[in-house]
Structure formats: C-alpha cells, structure tokens
Short mmCIF file of C-alpha atoms in Angstrom, two decimals:
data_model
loop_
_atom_site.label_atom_id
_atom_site.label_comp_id
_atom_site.label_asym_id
_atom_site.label_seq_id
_atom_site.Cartn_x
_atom_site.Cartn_y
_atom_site.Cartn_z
CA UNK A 115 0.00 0.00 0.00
CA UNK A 116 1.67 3.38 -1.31
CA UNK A 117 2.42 5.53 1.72
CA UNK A 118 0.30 9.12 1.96
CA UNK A 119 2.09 12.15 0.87
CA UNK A 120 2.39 14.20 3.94
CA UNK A 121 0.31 17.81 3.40
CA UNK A 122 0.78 20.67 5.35
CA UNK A 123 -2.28 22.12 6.73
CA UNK A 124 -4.38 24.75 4.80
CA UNK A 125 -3.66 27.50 7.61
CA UNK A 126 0.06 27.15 7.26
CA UNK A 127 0.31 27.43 3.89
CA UNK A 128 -1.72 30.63 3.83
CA UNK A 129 0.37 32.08 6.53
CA UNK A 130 3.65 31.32 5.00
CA UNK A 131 2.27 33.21 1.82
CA UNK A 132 1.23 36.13 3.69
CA UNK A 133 4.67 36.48 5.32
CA UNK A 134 5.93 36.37 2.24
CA UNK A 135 4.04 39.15 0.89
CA UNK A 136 5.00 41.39 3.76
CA UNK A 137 8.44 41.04 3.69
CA UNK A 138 7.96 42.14 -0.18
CA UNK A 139 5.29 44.57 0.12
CA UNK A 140 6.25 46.38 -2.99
CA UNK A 141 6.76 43.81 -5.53
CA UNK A 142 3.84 43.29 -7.94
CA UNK A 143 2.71 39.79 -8.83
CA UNK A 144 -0.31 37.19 -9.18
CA UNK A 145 -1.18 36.14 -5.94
CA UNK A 146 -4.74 35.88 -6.04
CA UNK A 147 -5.14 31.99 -6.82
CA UNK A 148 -2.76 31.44 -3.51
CA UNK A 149 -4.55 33.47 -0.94
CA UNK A 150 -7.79 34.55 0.27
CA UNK A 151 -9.91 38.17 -1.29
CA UNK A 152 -9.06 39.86 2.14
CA UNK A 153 -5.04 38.84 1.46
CA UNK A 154 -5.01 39.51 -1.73
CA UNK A 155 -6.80 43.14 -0.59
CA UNK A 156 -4.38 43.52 1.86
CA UNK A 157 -1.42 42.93 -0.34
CA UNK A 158 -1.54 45.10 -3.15
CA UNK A 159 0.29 48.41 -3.82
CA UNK A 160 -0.87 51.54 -1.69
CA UNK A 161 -0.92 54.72 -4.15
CA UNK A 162 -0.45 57.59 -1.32
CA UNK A 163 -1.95 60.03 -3.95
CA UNK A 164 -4.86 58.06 -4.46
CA UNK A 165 -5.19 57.61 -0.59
CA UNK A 166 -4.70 61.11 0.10
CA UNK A 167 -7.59 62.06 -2.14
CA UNK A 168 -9.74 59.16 -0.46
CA UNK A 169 -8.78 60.64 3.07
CA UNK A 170 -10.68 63.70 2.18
CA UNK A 171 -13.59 62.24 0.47
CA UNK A 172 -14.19 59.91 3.70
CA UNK A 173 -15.89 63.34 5.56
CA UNK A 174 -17.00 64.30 2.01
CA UNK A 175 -19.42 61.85 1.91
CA UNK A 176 -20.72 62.13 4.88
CA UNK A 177 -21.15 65.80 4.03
CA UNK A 178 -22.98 64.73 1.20
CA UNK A 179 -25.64 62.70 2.67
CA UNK A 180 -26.63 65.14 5.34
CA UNK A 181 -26.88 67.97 2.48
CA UNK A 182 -29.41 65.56 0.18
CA UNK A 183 -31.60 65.76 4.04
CA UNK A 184 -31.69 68.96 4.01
CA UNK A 185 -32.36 69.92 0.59
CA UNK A 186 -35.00 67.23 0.69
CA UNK A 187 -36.61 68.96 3.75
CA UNK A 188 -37.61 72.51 1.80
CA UNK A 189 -39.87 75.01 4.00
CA UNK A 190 -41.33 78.01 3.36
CA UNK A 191 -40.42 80.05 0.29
CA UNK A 192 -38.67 82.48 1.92
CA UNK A 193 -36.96 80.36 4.03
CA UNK A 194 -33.88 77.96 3.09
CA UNK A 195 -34.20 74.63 3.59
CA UNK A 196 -33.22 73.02 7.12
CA UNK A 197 -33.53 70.18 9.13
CA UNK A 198 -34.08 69.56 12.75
CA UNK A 199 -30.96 68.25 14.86
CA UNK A 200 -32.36 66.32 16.72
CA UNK A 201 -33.09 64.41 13.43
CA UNK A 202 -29.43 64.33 12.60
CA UNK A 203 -28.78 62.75 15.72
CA UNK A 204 -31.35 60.17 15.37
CA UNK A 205 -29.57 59.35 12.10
CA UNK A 206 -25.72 59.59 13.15
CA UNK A 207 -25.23 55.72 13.39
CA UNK A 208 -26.93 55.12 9.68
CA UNK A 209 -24.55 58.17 8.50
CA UNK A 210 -21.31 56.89 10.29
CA UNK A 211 -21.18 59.92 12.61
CA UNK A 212 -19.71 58.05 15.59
CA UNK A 213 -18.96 61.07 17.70
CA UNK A 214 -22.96 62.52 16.51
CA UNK A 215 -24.52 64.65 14.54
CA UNK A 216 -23.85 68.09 16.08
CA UNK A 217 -19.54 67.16 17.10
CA UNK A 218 -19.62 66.78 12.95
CA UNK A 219 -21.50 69.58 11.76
CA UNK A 220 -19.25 71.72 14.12
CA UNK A 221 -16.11 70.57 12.12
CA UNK A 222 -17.59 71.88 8.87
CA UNK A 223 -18.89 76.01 9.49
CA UNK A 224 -18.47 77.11 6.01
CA UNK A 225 -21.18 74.39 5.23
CA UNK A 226 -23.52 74.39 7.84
CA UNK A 227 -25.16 76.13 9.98
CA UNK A 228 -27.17 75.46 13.29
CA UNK A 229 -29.61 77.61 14.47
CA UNK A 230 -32.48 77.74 17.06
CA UNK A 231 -36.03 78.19 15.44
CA UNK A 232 -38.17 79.65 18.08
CA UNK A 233 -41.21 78.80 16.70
CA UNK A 234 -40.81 75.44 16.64
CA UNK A 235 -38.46 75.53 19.53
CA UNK A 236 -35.53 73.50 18.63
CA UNK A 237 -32.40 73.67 16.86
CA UNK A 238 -32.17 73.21 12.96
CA UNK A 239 -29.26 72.72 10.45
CA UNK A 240 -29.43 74.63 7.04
CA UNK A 241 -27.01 75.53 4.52
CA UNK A 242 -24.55 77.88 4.65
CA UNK A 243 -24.59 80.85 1.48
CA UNK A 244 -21.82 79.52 -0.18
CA UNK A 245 -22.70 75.87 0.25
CA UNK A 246 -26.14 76.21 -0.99
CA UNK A 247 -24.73 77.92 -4.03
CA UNK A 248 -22.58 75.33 -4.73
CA UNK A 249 -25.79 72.58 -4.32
CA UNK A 250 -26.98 75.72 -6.85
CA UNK A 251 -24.44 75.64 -9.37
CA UNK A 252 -24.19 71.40 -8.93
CA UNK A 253 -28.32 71.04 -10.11
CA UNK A 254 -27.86 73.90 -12.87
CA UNK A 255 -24.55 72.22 -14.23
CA UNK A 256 -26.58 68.69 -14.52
CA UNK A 257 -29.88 70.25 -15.72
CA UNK A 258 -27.99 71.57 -18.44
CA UNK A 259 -25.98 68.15 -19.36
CA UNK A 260 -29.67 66.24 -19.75
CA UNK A 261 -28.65 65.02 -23.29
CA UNK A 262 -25.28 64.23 -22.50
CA UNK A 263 -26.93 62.27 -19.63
CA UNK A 264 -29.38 60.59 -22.02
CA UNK A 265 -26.31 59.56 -24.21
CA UNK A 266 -24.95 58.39 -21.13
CA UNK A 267 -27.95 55.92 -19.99
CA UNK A 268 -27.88 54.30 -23.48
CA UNK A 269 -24.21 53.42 -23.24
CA UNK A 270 -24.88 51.49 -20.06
CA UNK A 271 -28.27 49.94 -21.12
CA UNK A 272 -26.04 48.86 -24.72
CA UNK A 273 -23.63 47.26 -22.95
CA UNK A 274 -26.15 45.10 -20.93
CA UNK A 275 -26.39 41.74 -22.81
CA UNK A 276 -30.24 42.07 -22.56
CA UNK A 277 -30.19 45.57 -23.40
CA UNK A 278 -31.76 46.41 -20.11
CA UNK A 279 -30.96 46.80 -16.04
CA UNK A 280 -32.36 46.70 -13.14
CA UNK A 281 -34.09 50.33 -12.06
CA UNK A 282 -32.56 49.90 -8.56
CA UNK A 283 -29.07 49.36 -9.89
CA UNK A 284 -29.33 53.03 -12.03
CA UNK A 285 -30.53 54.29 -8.23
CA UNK A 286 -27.67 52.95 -6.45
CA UNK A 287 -25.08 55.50 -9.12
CA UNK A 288 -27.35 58.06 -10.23
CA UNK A 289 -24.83 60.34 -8.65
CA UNK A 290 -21.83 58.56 -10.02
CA UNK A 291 -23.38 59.19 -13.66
CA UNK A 292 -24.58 62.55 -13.24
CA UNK A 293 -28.46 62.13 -13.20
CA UNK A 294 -30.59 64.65 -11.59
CA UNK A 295 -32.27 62.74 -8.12
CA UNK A 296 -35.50 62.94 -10.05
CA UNK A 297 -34.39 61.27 -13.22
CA UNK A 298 -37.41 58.98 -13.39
CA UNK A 299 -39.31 61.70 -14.61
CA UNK A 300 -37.31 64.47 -16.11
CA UNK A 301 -34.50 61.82 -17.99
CA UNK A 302 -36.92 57.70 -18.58
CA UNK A 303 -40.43 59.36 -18.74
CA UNK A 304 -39.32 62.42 -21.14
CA UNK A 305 -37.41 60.00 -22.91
CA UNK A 306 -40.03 57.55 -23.78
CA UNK A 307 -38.50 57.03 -27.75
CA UNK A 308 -35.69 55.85 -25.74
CA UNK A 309 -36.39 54.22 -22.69
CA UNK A 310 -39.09 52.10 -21.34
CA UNK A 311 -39.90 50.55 -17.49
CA UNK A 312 -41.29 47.24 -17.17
CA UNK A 313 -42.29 45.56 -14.36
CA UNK A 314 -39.13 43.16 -12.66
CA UNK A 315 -39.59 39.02 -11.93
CA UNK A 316 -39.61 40.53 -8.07
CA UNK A 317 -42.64 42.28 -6.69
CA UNK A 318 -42.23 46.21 -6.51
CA UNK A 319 -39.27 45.92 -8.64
CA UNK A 320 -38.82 47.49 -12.65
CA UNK A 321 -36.62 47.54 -15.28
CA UNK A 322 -35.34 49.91 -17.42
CA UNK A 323 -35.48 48.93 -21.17
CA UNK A 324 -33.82 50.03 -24.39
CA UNK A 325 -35.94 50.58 -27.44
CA UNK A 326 -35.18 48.29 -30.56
CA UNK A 327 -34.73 51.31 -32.51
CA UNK A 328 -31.71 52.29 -30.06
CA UNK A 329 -30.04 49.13 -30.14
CA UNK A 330 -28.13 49.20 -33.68
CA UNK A 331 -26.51 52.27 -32.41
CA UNK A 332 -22.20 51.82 -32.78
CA UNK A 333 -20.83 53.59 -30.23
CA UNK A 334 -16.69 53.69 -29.59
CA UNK A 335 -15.21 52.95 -26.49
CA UNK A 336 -13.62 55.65 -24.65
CA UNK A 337 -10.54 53.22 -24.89
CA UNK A 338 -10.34 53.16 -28.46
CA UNK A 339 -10.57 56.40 -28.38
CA UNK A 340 -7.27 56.33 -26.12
CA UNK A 341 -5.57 54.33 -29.10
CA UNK A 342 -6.65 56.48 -32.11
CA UNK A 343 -4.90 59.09 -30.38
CA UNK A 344 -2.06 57.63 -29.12
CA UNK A 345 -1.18 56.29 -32.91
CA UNK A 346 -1.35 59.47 -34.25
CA UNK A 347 1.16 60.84 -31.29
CA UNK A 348 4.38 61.47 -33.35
CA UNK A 349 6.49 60.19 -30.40
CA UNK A 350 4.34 56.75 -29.99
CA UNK A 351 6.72 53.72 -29.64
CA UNK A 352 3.94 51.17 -29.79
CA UNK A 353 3.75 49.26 -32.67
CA UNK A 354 -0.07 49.16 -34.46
CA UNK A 355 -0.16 45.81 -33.60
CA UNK A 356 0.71 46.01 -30.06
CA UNK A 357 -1.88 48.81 -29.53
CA UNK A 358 -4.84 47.59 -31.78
CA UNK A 359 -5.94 45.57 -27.50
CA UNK A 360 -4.17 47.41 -25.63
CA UNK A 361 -5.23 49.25 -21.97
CA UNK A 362 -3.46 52.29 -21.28
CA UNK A 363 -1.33 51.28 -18.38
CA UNK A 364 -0.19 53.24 -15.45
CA UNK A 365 2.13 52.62 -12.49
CA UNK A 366 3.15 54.96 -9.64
CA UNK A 367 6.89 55.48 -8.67
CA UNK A 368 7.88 53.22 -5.87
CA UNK A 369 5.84 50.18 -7.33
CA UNK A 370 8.58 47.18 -8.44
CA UNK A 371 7.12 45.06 -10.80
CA UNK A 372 8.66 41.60 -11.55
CA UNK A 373 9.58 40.65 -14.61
CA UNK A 374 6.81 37.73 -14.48
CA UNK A 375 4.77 40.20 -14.06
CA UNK A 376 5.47 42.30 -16.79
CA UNK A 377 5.54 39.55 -19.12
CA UNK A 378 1.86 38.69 -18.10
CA UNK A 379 1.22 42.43 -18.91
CA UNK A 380 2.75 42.45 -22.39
CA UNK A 381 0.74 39.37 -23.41
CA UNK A 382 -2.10 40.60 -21.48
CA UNK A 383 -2.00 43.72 -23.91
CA UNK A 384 -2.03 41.85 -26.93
CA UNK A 385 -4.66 39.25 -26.28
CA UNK A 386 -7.69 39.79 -28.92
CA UNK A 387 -11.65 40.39 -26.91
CA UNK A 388 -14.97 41.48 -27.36
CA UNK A 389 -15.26 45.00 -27.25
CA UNK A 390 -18.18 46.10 -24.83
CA UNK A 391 -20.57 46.98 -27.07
CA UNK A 392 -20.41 43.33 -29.32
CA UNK A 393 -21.70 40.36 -28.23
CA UNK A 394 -19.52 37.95 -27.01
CA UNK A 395 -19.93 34.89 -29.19
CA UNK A 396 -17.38 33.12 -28.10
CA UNK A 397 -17.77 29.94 -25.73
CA UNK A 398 -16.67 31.43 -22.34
CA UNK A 399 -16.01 27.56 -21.16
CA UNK A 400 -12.67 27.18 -23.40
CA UNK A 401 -9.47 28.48 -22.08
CA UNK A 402 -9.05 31.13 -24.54
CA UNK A 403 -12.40 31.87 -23.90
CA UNK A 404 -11.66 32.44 -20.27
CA UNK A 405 -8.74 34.91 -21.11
CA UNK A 406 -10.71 37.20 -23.75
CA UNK A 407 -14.02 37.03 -21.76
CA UNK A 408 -11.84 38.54 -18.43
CA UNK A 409 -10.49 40.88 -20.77
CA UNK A 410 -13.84 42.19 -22.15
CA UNK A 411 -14.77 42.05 -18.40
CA UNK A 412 -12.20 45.12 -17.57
CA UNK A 413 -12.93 46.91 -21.22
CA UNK A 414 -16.76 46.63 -19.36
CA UNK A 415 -15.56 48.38 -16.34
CA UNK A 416 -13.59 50.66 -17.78
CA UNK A 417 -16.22 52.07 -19.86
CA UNK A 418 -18.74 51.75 -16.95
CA UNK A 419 -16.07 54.14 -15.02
CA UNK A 420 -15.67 56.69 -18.01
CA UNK A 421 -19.31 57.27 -18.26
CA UNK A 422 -18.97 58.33 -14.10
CA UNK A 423 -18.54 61.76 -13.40
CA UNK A 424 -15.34 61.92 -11.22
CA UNK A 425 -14.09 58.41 -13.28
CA UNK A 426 -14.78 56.50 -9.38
CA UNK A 427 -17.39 54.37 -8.23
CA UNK A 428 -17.37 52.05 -5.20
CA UNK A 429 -17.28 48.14 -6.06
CA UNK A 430 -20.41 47.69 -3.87
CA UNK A 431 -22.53 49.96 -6.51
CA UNK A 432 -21.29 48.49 -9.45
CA UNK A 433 -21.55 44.70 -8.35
CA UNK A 434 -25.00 45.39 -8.86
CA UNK A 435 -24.29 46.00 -12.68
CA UNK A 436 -22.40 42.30 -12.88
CA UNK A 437 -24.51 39.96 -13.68
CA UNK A 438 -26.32 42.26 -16.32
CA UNK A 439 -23.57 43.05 -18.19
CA UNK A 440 -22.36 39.50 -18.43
CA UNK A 441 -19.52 39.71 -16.61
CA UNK A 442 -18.09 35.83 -14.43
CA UNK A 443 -15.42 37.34 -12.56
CA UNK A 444 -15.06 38.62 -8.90
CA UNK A 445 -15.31 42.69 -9.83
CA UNK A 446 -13.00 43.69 -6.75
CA UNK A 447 -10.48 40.99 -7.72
CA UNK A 448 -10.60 42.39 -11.40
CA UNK A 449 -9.21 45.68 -10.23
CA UNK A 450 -6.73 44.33 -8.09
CA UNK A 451 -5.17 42.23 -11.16
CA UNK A 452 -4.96 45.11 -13.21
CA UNK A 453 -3.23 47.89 -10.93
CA UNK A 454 -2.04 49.79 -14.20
CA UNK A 455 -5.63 50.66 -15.42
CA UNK A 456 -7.32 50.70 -11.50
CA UNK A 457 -6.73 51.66 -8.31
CA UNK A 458 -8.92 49.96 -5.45
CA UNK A 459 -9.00 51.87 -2.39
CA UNK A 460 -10.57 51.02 1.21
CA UNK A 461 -10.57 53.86 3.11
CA UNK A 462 -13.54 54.82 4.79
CA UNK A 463 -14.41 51.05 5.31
CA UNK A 464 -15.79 51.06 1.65
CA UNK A 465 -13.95 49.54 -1.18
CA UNK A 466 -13.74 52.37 -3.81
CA UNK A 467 -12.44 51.77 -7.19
CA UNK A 468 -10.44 54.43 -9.67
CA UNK A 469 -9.75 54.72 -13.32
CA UNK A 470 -6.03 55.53 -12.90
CA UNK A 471 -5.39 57.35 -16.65
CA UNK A 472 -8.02 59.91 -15.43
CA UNK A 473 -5.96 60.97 -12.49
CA UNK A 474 -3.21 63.03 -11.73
CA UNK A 475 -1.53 64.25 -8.70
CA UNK A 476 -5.16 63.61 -7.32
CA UNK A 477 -7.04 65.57 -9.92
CA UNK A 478 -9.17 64.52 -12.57
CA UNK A 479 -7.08 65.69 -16.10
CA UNK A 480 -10.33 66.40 -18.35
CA UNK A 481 -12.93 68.37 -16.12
CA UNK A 482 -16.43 68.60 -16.58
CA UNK A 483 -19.06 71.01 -15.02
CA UNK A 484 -20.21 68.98 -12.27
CA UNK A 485 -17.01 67.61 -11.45
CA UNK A 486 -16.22 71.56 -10.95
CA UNK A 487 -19.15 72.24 -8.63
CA UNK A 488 -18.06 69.02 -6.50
CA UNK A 489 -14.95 70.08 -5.73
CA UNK A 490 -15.91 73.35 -4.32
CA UNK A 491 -17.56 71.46 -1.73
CA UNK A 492 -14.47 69.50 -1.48
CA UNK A 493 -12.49 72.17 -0.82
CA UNK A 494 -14.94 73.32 1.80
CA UNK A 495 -14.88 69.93 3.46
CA UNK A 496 -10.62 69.96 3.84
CA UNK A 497 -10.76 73.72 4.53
CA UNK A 498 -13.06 72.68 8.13
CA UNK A 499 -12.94 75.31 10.40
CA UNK A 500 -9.82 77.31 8.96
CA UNK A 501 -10.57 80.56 7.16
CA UNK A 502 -13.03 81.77 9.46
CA UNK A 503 -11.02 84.76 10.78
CA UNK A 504 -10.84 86.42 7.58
CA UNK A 505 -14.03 85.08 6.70
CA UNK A 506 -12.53 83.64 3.05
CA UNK A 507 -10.60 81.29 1.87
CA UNK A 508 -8.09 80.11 -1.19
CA UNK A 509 -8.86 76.88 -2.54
CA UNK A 510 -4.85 76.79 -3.89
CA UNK A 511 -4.27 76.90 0.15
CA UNK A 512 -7.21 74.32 0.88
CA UNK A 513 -5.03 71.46 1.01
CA UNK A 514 -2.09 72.96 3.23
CA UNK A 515 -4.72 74.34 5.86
CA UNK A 516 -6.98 70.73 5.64
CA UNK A 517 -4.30 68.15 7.06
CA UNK A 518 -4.70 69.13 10.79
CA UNK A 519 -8.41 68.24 10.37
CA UNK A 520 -8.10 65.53 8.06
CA UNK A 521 -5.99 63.93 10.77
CA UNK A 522 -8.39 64.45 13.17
CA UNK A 523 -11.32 63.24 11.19
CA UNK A 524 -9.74 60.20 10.67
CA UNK A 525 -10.93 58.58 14.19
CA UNK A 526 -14.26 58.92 13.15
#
C-alpha cells in the first residue's frame, strides 16, 4: 500500500504566503489563486496620492448625505431649507457619525449652519450661502448636461447583454453618472422614444429597457478612443499591432514590478476580446475563452467608469451592474489584477475603485461642469474650520490648511 504524501495544513500554507508578501510589500505579482480576497486586498500596492484624495472624500461623503436631508426637507419660500438636529442625531449611526450629529456639523462652518427656530423651539441645520450655491451651481450644471446624460444611460443599457438593467441598480449610481435625483421623470419618462420601465420578476421591482430602434446604435469605447490618439502621437513607440488591444497602463513610482509580471502584462495587452458593445460569441467555457471574456470584463468596467462623473465608483454599486452586463469574474479581484488601469482603495471602510489614466496628482485631467461644482464642496470639506477669521478662503491653500483636520477626522 503506497504511503500518503504528507500535506501541510491549509492554515500554514496561507500564513507562509502572507509572510511572504509582507516582507515584499512592494513587488507586484499574481497572488490571487494562492490566498484569500481579504489577502489579496491587503497585499496590493498603496498609491499615497490616491489615498490622500480618499482621506478627504471619507468626511466628504458624509457631508454629502446630510446635504441631500436637508435639501430634501424645503420650508417656506422664503426660508432655506433646514432640518431639525435632533433628526441628525437620530440618524448619526446610519450616517457613520460616531462622535454625533452636532460634534460633525461643528467641524464643517463654512457648510452648515445650526440655528435655534423659536417657533418650533428647537435647533435646525441649514445651509450655509456659499454651500447652498454650490448645491446651486451642482443642479444647474446637470440640468444643463440632460442630453449628454441621455447619451450616457444608453451606453450602459447597450452594454447590458439584454439591453436592459435593473431600475434599482441606475438608483444605487445616479450620482456617479450625473443624473438629476429625479431622473425617473425628467431623464426615462421624457425619454419615452428611448427608454421604457417594465415591471421586474420581483414584486415592486422594474426595469429599465432600451428601445429596438436604439439598439443598432455603434458607439466607440472611450478606450479606443485612447488608441486612435495615441497612434497618431508622433512620439508613440507602440507598434499598431501592439496597440490595436491594448489598456493604457499606469504605475506609480515606488511600485517594483517583476519581470513575471510584466511579461503577463505584455501578453495581457495583446490578447484579442470582445469590445463592450459586441456580443460575445465566443464559448466562455474554453481556455481562450476564459482569457478574452476577463479581458472584455475590464474593457466593461472601464467604460462603466468613463461614463462616471469623477471616473470613481465604489465596487459595492457596481456589483450590482455584474450579472447584467455578463460579466463571471469577482469585480474587486478584477481591479486588483490590473493595478495599471485601476486603483482599489478602502478607506472609509468602503472599497472604492479608480480609473487611474483619469488621475493626476489627485485631480481629474479632463474636467467637466459637475465635477467643478463638486470640488468646491471639497475644498470646503478639507478647509473645516480654517478661514473663518478672515471670513474667506483660497482653494490653492485648501489642502495645506486641511491636514490638521483631516488627521483628526480620521478617528471617526
């Protein structure tokens, strides 16, 4: 009788892997069919200008969600909108205000405001001038995108395999792409040539359809729009062939890549797919297959992040978008094998994910209105309580005066 090979248990393999990955933090390779998601999470590259920007939009968030309350909440006519504290308070677990509602609005005076209504004989929260002209500015800049929004909605629904998605999905990133919060009326329902709702397989559930008529439609990837340009770059050293499937790829200073690594890159780059507007006819069962249907999988998300506003989205959001556009593969795992072309973040307890070739030093490099109005409030948010001496501020001194507070914020 043959004699048992001698295993060594599951634990002690992982571990051994894991202390191998810590005494080589910085080198870059495939580790993900070795260890577990959280490892493999754990384990890749930190970008510190990627999780400097994330520090800031921890708190901006948060700012976020109380200023959708109280614009929700309008009064009178001549009176701004507010909300009651003691709501706030009520709400501060939900929102992830561990220290409450009124230690958080504090931090943030060029936002809100607090003030006793005697009337109704508590305290309220409203909107400061500027911030409420920012909200302003934020719902005229989207107002006047609607088409570009419309444009938007049919790149998404063409991408879905059954031309269609769930109306709860489009919910879950109707800031993410821009849409006004009452885009069921003013974007589907004047749209009717172009969308349609339908009633879901689940009770109180719809979906949003595309017309036939808006299904032929070619559109062009925002990648191959990255490659028509970059051939026609005098100073291009990528041969047509090389670039005809290739990502643009991206890779911060400090970040050693192996040379297995690299070579999985280059052949990466020239491996044929399905671009994602086609239909993949291909059987996804094969082992070629596999490769070109994981590679159509990030041209997915990489469209699904250029259609965003600020080019982000967290994995959560768009996990909700997998199964509809046809994609197999473990989204947060995705990003993490492609660090060049994302950038997965988990600050704030929330797995956020970044199109890196939009970024740099932190900014986005093509701007759009909204984006603009945004980062106002972003501004506002690092500034905290600095600036209100002189009663102004510089947003080129925003950053400087915002690391104090950012530090502080971070125990929340």
């Amino acid at each position: 009788m043959r004699r048992p090979e001698f295993r060594a248990p599951k634990w002690e393999v992982s571990f051994k892997i894991l202390e191998s990955i810590l005494k080589h933090p910085t080198t870059v390779s495939f580790v993900r069919s070795k260890t577990t998601s959280a490892q493999y999470v754990a384990s890749r590259f930190r970008d510190p200008t990627f999780e400097k920007l994330m520090d800031k939009y921890k708190n901006f968030l948060k700012v976020i969600s109380i200023q959708d309350l109280i614009l929700a909440n309008p009064t009178n006519k001549n009176d701004p909108p507010s909300v009651s504290l003691d709501f706030l308070n009520r709400l501060s677990q939900k929102l992830q205000l561990n220290r409450g509602a009124t230690a958080f609005l504090r931090k943030y005076p060029h936002i809100f405001r607090i003030f006793y209504d005697p009337t109704r004989s508590q305290p309220f929260v409203k909107l400061t001038e500027v911030a409420f002209e920012i909200s302003r500015q934020e719902a005229e800049a989207i107002n006047a995108s609607l088409p570009l929004v419309v444009e938007k909605l049919v790149r998404l629904l063409s991408m879905s395999t059954s031309k269609s998605l769930p109306l709860r999905a489009v919910f879950k990133v109707w800031r993410e792409l821009g849409l006004p919060d009452d885009f069921e009326d003013s974007v589907i329902a004047r749209n009717s040539k172009n969308f349609k709702l339908c009633d879901g397989n689940e009770p109180n559930t719809h979906v949003l359809k595309l017309f036939d008529e808006m299904r032929g439609r070619d559109f062009t990837a925002a990648v191959d729009n990255w490659r028509v340009m970059e051939c026609c770059r005098e100073d291009c050293e990528v041969n047509g062939m090389d670039l005809h499937y290739s990502f643009k790829q991206g890779f911060p200073s400090g970040m050693r890549l192996s040379k297995d690594f690299k070579a999985k890159v280059k052949e990466w780059q020239r491996l044929p797919y399905v671009g994602p507007y086609e239909v993949m006819g291909e059987n996804k069962k094969t082992k070629s297959g596999i490769k070109r249907s994981e590679k159509r999988a990030v041209a997915i998300v990489h469209e699904f992040l250029s259609l965003t506003v600020e080019k982000m989205v967290e994995v959560e959001k768009i996990s909700h978008f997998r199964k509809w556009l046809g994609i197999d593969f473990n989204i947060r795992d995705l990003f993490l094998d492609h660090p060049g072309i994302f950038y997965l973040s988990t600050k704030g307890k929330k797995h956020t994910v970044f199109l890196r070739e939009a970024y740099e030093r932190g900014q986005l490099i093509e701007t759009n209105v909204v984006y603009d109005c945004r980062r106002k409030l972003l501004d506002l948010v690092v500034l905290g309580r600095h600036g209100l001496i002189t009663g102004g501020f510089k947003c080129a001194e925003t950053s400087k005066s915002g690391e104090s507070e950012s530090q502080e914020e971070d125990s929340e």
